[in-house]
PDB file of C-alpha atoms in Angstrom:
ATOM      1  CA  MET A   1      -9.294 -22.129   7.707  1.00 38.00           C
ATOM      2  CA  ASN A   2     -10.111 -25.148   5.699  1.00 37.00           C
ATOM      3  CA  ALA A   3      -7.368 -27.522   4.180  1.00 36.00           C
ATOM      4  CA  ASP A   4      -6.802 -26.778   0.576  1.00 37.00           C
ATOM      5  CA  ILE A   5      -5.234 -29.246  -1.888  1.00 33.00           C
ATOM      6  CA  SER A   6      -3.376 -26.284  -3.470  1.00 38.00           C
ATOM      7  CA  ARG A   7      -1.294 -25.793  -0.353  1.00 42.00           C
ATOM      8  CA  PHE A   8       2.372 -25.232  -0.878  1.00 43.00           C
ATOM      9  CA  ASP A   9       5.255 -26.257   1.372  1.00 46.00           C
ATOM     10  CA  PRO A  10       6.707 -22.739   2.417  1.00 44.00           C
ATOM     11  CA  ASP A  11      10.155 -24.201   1.891  1.00 47.00           C
ATOM     12  CA  THR A  12       9.433 -24.558  -1.893  1.00 55.00           C
ATOM     13  CA  VAL A  13       8.120 -21.063  -2.442  1.00 65.00           C
ATOM     14  CA  HIS A  14      11.098 -19.171  -3.722  1.00 71.00           C
ATOM     15  CA  SER A  15       9.933 -16.666  -6.222  1.00 81.00           C
ATOM     16  CA  VAL A  16       7.225 -14.078  -6.944  1.00 84.00           C
ATOM     17  CA  CYS A  17       6.022 -16.255  -9.879  1.00 88.00           C
ATOM     18  CA  ASP A  18       5.463 -19.020  -7.320  1.00 86.00           C
ATOM     19  CA  ILE A  19       3.240 -16.660  -5.180  1.00 84.00           C
ATOM     20  CA  LEU A  20       1.265 -15.611  -8.180  1.00 88.00           C
ATOM     21  CA  ASN A  21       0.742 -19.314  -9.270  1.00 90.00           C
ATOM     22  CA  ILE A  22      -0.612 -19.887  -5.622  1.00 87.00           C
ATOM     23  CA  LEU A  23      -2.983 -17.080  -6.076  1.00 87.00           C
ATOM     24  CA  ARG A  24      -4.179 -18.356  -9.406  1.00 91.00           C
ATOM     25  CA  ARG A  25      -4.674 -21.947  -8.263  1.00 90.00           C
ATOM     26  CA  THR A  26      -6.548 -20.839  -5.219  1.00 90.00           C
ATOM     27  CA  ALA A  27      -8.781 -18.545  -7.282  1.00 91.00           C
ATOM     28  CA  ASP A  28      -9.445 -21.500  -9.624  1.00 91.00           C
ATOM     29  CA  ARG A  29     -10.902 -23.321  -6.653  1.00 89.00           C
ATOM     30  CA  HIS A  30     -13.141 -20.654  -5.287  1.00 88.00           C
ATOM     31  CA  ASP A  31     -15.770 -18.193  -6.334  1.00 92.00           C
ATOM     32  CA  ARG A  32     -14.482 -15.716  -3.793  1.00 93.00           C
ATOM     33  CA  VAL A  33     -11.003 -16.150  -2.224  1.00 92.00           C
ATOM     34  CA  SER A  34     -10.621 -15.161   1.431  1.00 91.00           C
ATOM     35  CA  ILE A  35      -7.433 -14.221   3.120  1.00 88.00           C
ATOM     36  CA  GLY A  36      -7.647 -17.385   5.117  1.00 89.00           C
ATOM     37  CA  ASP A  37      -7.786 -19.301   1.793  1.00 90.00           C
ATOM     38  CA  VAL A  38      -4.430 -17.697   0.746  1.00 86.00           C
ATOM     39  CA  LEU A  39      -2.924 -18.258   4.122  1.00 84.00           C
ATOM     40  CA  ASP A  40      -3.875 -21.933   3.855  1.00 84.00           C
ATOM     41  CA  ALA A  41      -2.097 -22.167   0.469  1.00 83.00           C
ATOM     42  CA  ILE A  42       1.087 -20.378   1.314  1.00 79.00           C
ATOM     43  CA  GLY A  43       1.453 -21.839   4.833  1.00 74.00           C
ATOM     44  CA  ASP A  44       1.587 -20.192   8.193  1.00 62.00           C
ATOM     45  CA  ARG A  45       5.341 -19.950   8.261  1.00 63.00           C
ATOM     46  CA  SER A  46       5.679 -17.734   5.174  1.00 74.00           C
ATOM     47  CA  TYR A  47       6.419 -14.196   6.586  1.00 88.00           C
ATOM     48  CA  GLY A  48       7.888 -13.124   3.238  1.00 88.00           C
ATOM     49  CA  PRO A  49       4.754 -13.789   1.220  1.00 87.00           C
ATOM     50  CA  ALA A  50       2.590 -12.474   4.112  1.00 89.00           C
ATOM     51  CA  LEU A  51       4.182  -9.039   3.554  1.00 93.00           C
ATOM     52  CA  LEU A  52       4.646  -9.306  -0.185  1.00 90.00           C
ATOM     53  CA  ILE A  53       1.155 -10.337  -1.264  1.00 86.00           C
ATOM     54  CA  PRO A  54      -0.979  -7.612   0.340  1.00 91.00           C
ATOM     55  CA  ALA A  55       1.689  -4.978  -0.821  1.00 93.00           C
ATOM     56  CA  LEU A  56       1.455  -6.331  -4.407  1.00 86.00           C
ATOM     57  CA  ILE A  57      -2.259  -6.244  -4.412  1.00 85.00           C
ATOM     58  CA  GLU A  58      -2.175  -2.631  -3.248  1.00 89.00           C
ATOM     59  CA  ILE A  59      -0.148  -1.620  -6.123  1.00 85.00           C
ATOM     60  CA  THR A  60      -2.692  -3.234  -8.793  1.00 81.00           C
ATOM     61  CA  PRO A  61      -5.959  -1.594  -9.723  1.00 78.00           C
ATOM     62  CA  ILE A  62      -7.635  -3.511  -6.897  1.00 75.00           C
ATOM     63  CA  GLY A  63      -5.677  -1.222  -4.456  1.00 74.00           C
ATOM     64  CA  GLY A  64      -7.915   1.727  -5.713  1.00 76.00           C
ATOM     65  CA  ILE A  65     -10.936   0.451  -3.837  1.00 81.00           C
ATOM     66  CA  PRO A  66     -11.489   2.970  -1.022  1.00 85.00           C
ATOM     67  CA  GLY A  67     -10.449   1.674   2.311  1.00 88.00           C
ATOM     68  CA  LEU A  68      -8.595  -1.258   0.979  1.00 89.00           C
ATOM     69  CA  PRO A  69      -5.029  -0.050   1.233  1.00 92.00           C
ATOM     70  CA  THR A  70      -5.738   0.679   5.061  1.00 94.00           C
ATOM     71  CA  PHE A  71      -7.132  -2.851   5.415  1.00 93.00           C
ATOM     72  CA  LEU A  72      -4.112  -4.317   3.581  1.00 93.00           C
ATOM     73  CA  ALA A  73      -1.894  -2.252   5.728  1.00 95.00           C
ATOM     74  CA  LEU A  74      -3.663  -3.746   8.834  1.00 95.00           C
ATOM     75  CA  ILE A  75      -2.791  -7.314   7.609  1.00 93.00           C
ATOM     76  CA  ILE A  76       0.699  -6.456   6.996  1.00 96.00           C
ATOM     77  CA  ALA A  77       1.161  -4.791  10.357  1.00 96.00           C
ATOM     78  CA  VAL A  78      -0.379  -7.816  12.137  1.00 95.00           C
ATOM     79  CA  ALA A  79       2.099 -10.154  10.342  1.00 94.00           C
ATOM     80  CA  ALA A  80       4.998  -7.737  10.908  1.00 96.00           C
ATOM     81  CA  VAL A  81       4.380  -7.522  14.663  1.00 96.00           C
ATOM     82  CA  GLN A  82       4.478 -11.310  14.802  1.00 94.00           C
ATOM     83  CA  LEU A  83       7.839 -11.281  12.870  1.00 93.00           C
ATOM     84  CA  LEU A  84       9.162  -8.704  15.264  1.00 94.00           C
ATOM     85  CA  LEU A  85       8.329 -10.947  18.241  1.00 93.00           C
ATOM     86  CA  ASP A  86       9.932 -13.951  16.334  1.00 88.00           C
ATOM     87  CA  LYS A  87       6.747 -16.139  16.273  1.00 89.00           C
ATOM     88  CA  ASP A  88       7.251 -19.341  14.517  1.00 83.00           C
ATOM     89  CA  HIS A  89       3.755 -19.414  12.973  1.00 84.00           C
ATOM     90  CA  LEU A  90       1.723 -16.596  11.438  1.00 87.00           C
ATOM     91  CA  TRP A  91      -1.761 -15.908  12.892  1.00 89.00           C
ATOM     92  CA  LEU A  92      -4.480 -13.609  11.655  1.00 88.00           C
ATOM     93  CA  PRO A  93      -7.695 -12.919  13.448  1.00 90.00           C
ATOM     94  CA  GLN A  94     -10.881 -14.421  11.931  1.00 91.00           C
ATOM     95  CA  PHE A  95     -12.315 -11.132  10.815  1.00 88.00           C
ATOM     96  CA  ILE A  96      -9.260 -10.682   8.619  1.00 88.00           C
ATOM     97  CA  GLN A  97      -9.224 -14.264   7.512  1.00 90.00           C
ATOM     98  CA  GLN A  98     -12.828 -14.064   6.405  1.00 91.00           C
ATOM     99  CA  ARG A  99     -12.431 -11.036   4.154  1.00 88.00           C
ATOM    100  CA  ALA A 100     -12.662 -12.089   0.500  1.00 89.00           C
ATOM    101  CA  VAL A 101     -12.385 -10.793  -2.982  1.00 85.00           C
ATOM    102  CA  ALA A 102     -13.963 -12.237  -6.240  1.00 90.00           C
ATOM    103  CA  ALA A 103     -11.892 -15.023  -7.495  1.00 92.00           C
ATOM    104  CA  ASP A 104     -11.765 -13.524 -11.133  1.00 91.00           C
ATOM    105  CA  LYS A 105     -10.588 -10.057  -9.830  1.00 87.00           C
ATOM    106  CA  LEU A 106      -7.795 -11.861  -7.942  1.00 87.00           C
ATOM    107  CA  HIS A 107      -6.929 -13.904 -11.049  1.00 88.00           C
ATOM    108  CA  LYS A 108      -6.703 -10.790 -13.269  1.00 87.00           C
ATOM    109  CA  ALA A 109      -4.604  -8.996 -10.681  1.00 85.00           C
ATOM    110  CA  ALA A 110      -2.170 -11.832 -10.576  1.00 88.00           C
ATOM    111  CA  ASP A 111      -2.022 -12.029 -14.489  1.00 89.00           C
ATOM    112  CA  LYS A 112      -1.365  -8.264 -14.571  1.00 86.00           C
ATOM    113  CA  LEU A 113       1.624  -8.629 -12.068  1.00 84.00           C
ATOM    114  CA  ASN A 114       3.046 -11.606 -13.959  1.00 88.00           C
ATOM    115  CA  PRO A 115       5.470  -9.561 -16.329  1.00 90.00           C
ATOM    116  CA  PHE A 116       6.624  -7.653 -13.405  1.00 84.00           C
ATOM    117  CA  ALA A 117       7.003 -10.740 -11.305  1.00 86.00           C
ATOM    118  CA  VAL A 118       9.091 -12.450 -14.019  1.00 89.00           C
ATOM    119  CA  ARG A 119      11.500  -9.467 -14.027  1.00 88.00           C
ATOM    120  CA  LEU A 120      11.812  -9.504 -10.312  1.00 84.00           C
ATOM    121  CA  ASP A 121      12.626 -13.126 -10.306  1.00 84.00           C
ATOM    122  CA  ARG A 122      15.334 -12.626 -12.848  1.00 86.00           C
ATOM    123  CA  TRP A 123      16.869  -9.706 -11.044  1.00 86.00           C
ATOM    124  CA  PHE A 124      16.799 -10.854  -7.524  1.00 83.00           C
ATOM    125  CA  HIS A 125      18.146 -14.179  -5.998  1.00 78.00           C
ATOM    126  CA  GLY A 126      20.121 -15.183  -2.988  1.00 74.00           C
ATOM    127  CA  ARG A 127      22.793 -12.569  -2.576  1.00 83.00           C
ATOM    128  CA  LEU A 128      24.511 -11.377   0.695  1.00 84.00           C
ATOM    129  CA  THR A 129      22.355 -13.899   2.544  1.00 85.00           C
ATOM    130  CA  ARG A 130      23.901 -12.827   5.961  1.00 86.00           C
ATOM    131  CA  PHE A 131      21.574  -9.697   5.614  1.00 86.00           C
ATOM    132  CA  VAL A 132      18.490 -11.709   5.648  1.00 87.00           C
ATOM    133  CA  ARG A 133      19.349 -13.471   8.984  1.00 89.00           C
ATOM    134  CA  GLN A 134      18.278 -12.127  12.249  1.00 86.00           C
ATOM    135  CA  PRO A 135      18.417  -9.617  13.531  1.00 90.00           C
ATOM    136  CA  LEU A 136      17.662  -7.827  10.198  1.00 91.00           C
ATOM    137  CA  PRO A 137      14.254  -9.379   9.655  1.00 92.00           C
ATOM    138  CA  ARG A 138      13.274  -8.110  12.999  1.00 93.00           C
ATOM    139  CA  ILE A 139      14.529  -4.648  12.231  1.00 94.00           C
ATOM    140  CA  ALA A 140      12.737  -4.739   8.860  1.00 95.00           C
ATOM    141  CA  ALA A 141       9.535  -5.801  10.716  1.00 96.00           C
ATOM    142  CA  ALA A 142       9.697  -2.606  12.979  1.00 96.00           C
ATOM    143  CA  ILE A 143      10.116  -0.477   9.807  1.00 96.00           C
ATOM    144  CA  VAL A 144       7.296  -2.177   8.117  1.00 97.00           C
ATOM    145  CA  VAL A 145       4.944  -1.384  11.032  1.00 97.00           C
ATOM    146  CA  ALA A 146       6.045   2.363  10.765  1.00 95.00           C
ATOM    147  CA  LEU A 147       5.218   2.270   7.021  1.00 95.00           C
ATOM    148  CA  CYS A 148       1.919   0.778   7.599  1.00 96.00           C
ATOM    149  CA  LEU A 149       0.978   3.558   9.864  1.00 94.00           C
ATOM    150  CA  THR A 150       1.518   6.054   7.075  1.00 93.00           C
ATOM    151  CA  VAL A 151      -0.990   4.387   4.773  1.00 93.00           C
ATOM    152  CA  PRO A 152      -4.284   5.503   6.254  1.00 92.00           C
ATOM    153  CA  PRO A 153      -3.684   9.229   5.917  1.00 91.00           C
ATOM    154  CA  LEU A 154      -2.109   8.729   2.632  1.00 89.00           C
ATOM    155  CA  GLU A 155      -5.363   7.156   1.225  1.00 85.00           C
ATOM    156  CA  PHE A 156      -6.523  10.923   0.899  1.00 83.00           C
ATOM    157  CA  VAL A 157      -3.584  11.561  -1.506  1.00 81.00           C
ATOM    158  CA  PRO A 158      -3.960   9.858  -5.013  1.00 76.00           C
ATOM    159  CA  PHE A 159      -1.513   6.955  -5.349  1.00 77.00           C
ATOM    160  CA  ALA A 160       0.596   8.153  -2.328  1.00 83.00           C
ATOM    161  CA  SER A 161       0.118   4.851  -0.361  1.00 87.00           C
ATOM    162  CA  THR A 162       1.943   3.155  -3.275  1.00 88.00           C
ATOM    163  CA  GLY A 163       5.369   4.410  -1.882  1.00 89.00           C
ATOM    164  CA  PRO A 164       5.318   2.536   1.492  1.00 93.00           C
ATOM    165  CA  MET A 165       3.670  -0.555  -0.133  1.00 94.00           C
ATOM    166  CA  LEU A 166       6.620  -0.608  -2.570  1.00 93.00           C
ATOM    167  CA  ALA A 167       9.068  -0.604   0.366  1.00 95.00           C
ATOM    168  CA  ILE A 168       6.992  -3.323   2.191  1.00 96.00           C
ATOM    169  CA  ALA A 169       6.993  -5.422  -1.016  1.00 94.00           C
ATOM    170  CA  ALA A 170      10.759  -5.090  -1.296  1.00 93.00           C
ATOM    171  CA  PHE A 171      11.211  -6.363   2.328  1.00 95.00           C
ATOM    172  CA  GLY A 172       8.824  -9.261   1.614  1.00 93.00           C
ATOM    173  CA  LEU A 173      10.575 -10.127  -1.752  1.00 91.00           C
ATOM    174  CA  ALA A 174      13.916  -9.944   0.124  1.00 92.00           C
ATOM    175  CA  MET A 175      12.785 -12.544   2.710  1.00 91.00           C
ATOM    176  CA  LEU A 176      11.150 -14.693   0.221  1.00 87.00           C
ATOM    177  CA  VAL A 177      14.131 -15.086  -2.214  1.00 86.00           C
ATOM    178  CA  ARG A 178      16.704 -14.558   0.643  1.00 88.00           C
ATOM    179  CA  ASP A 179      18.409 -11.609  -1.127  1.00 91.00           C
ATOM    180  CA  GLY A 180      20.439  -9.477   1.359  1.00 92.00           C
ATOM    181  CA  LEU A 181      21.304  -6.874  -1.144  1.00 92.00           C
ATOM    182  CA  LEU A 182      17.685  -6.258  -1.668  1.00 93.00           C
ATOM    183  CA  MET A 183      16.969  -6.095   2.086  1.00 94.00           C
ATOM    184  CA  ILE A 184      19.574  -3.250   2.186  1.00 93.00           C
ATOM    185  CA  ALA A 185      17.955  -1.599  -0.849  1.00 93.00           C
ATOM    186  CA  ALA A 186      14.428  -2.029   1.044  1.00 94.00           C
ATOM    187  CA  LEU A 187      15.897   0.017   3.927  1.00 94.00           C
ATOM    188  CA  ALA A 188      16.774   2.824   1.621  1.00 93.00           C
ATOM    189  CA  ILE A 189      13.441   2.651  -0.193  1.00 93.00           C
ATOM    190  CA  SER A 190      11.770   2.750   3.258  1.00 94.00           C
ATOM    191  CA  LEU A 191      13.508   6.017   4.259  1.00 91.00           C
ATOM    192  CA  ALA A 192      12.527   7.502   0.866  1.00 90.00           C
ATOM    193  CA  ALA A 193       8.948   6.361   1.436  1.00 89.00           C
ATOM    194  CA  ILE A 194       8.739   7.881   4.867  1.00 88.00           C
ATOM    195  CA  VAL A 195      10.152  11.177   3.574  1.00 88.00           C
ATOM    196  CA  PHE A 196       7.753  11.095   0.672  1.00 84.00           C
ATOM    197  CA  ALA A 197       4.783  10.353   2.993  1.00 83.00           C
ATOM    198  CA  GLY A 198       5.786  13.282   5.236  1.00 81.00           C
ATOM    199  CA  ALA A 199       6.000  15.576   2.323  1.00 80.00           C
ATOM    200  CA  SER A 200       2.693  14.405   0.925  1.00 76.00           C
ATOM    201  CA  LEU A 201       0.918  14.915   4.207  1.00 73.00           C
ATOM    202  CA  LEU A 202       2.484  18.229   5.036  1.00 77.00           C
ATOM    203  CA  GLY A 203       2.451  19.655   1.512  1.00 65.00           C
TER     204      GLY A 203
END
């Protein structure tokens, strides 16, 4: 990964709007934005954004590209396993870091998500913070890995992979803004997503 002057200190990233601003600023400096570029910008200690960003991208029209939801689920799973193992720094293999998307598409996706991000930032902030301390993040990481496993088969069902990605986004957001109430809600959303995934695949 190359150093990038748009890098943010992970301790200063506290909202979804902060994350979208990172994506825009990174897109403004590249013709194509790689996953490594984004990791450089958010920092390698930011597990919340590492779960949240791929999940949000999957929910946008970009997520309709065949194979992309599975690839995004792979990125999330790699990050979640490291969170489960309580690693201090997030690492992604080079073949993942080198994958890139056109900067203008990423910028448009961030713009499309902005109204949603503003509402999320208004609704969610540091409540019941004891529920975002260990061991809850590790439990969440294990659930996220399970959710990621449902994504590849759900690609064959239109829009079905959005369910687990919404649950993953909720976990990532809860860690980002240190909102324990949202962490509890994410657990409930995950159960619903797993039941929905089972019904979609068996129905």
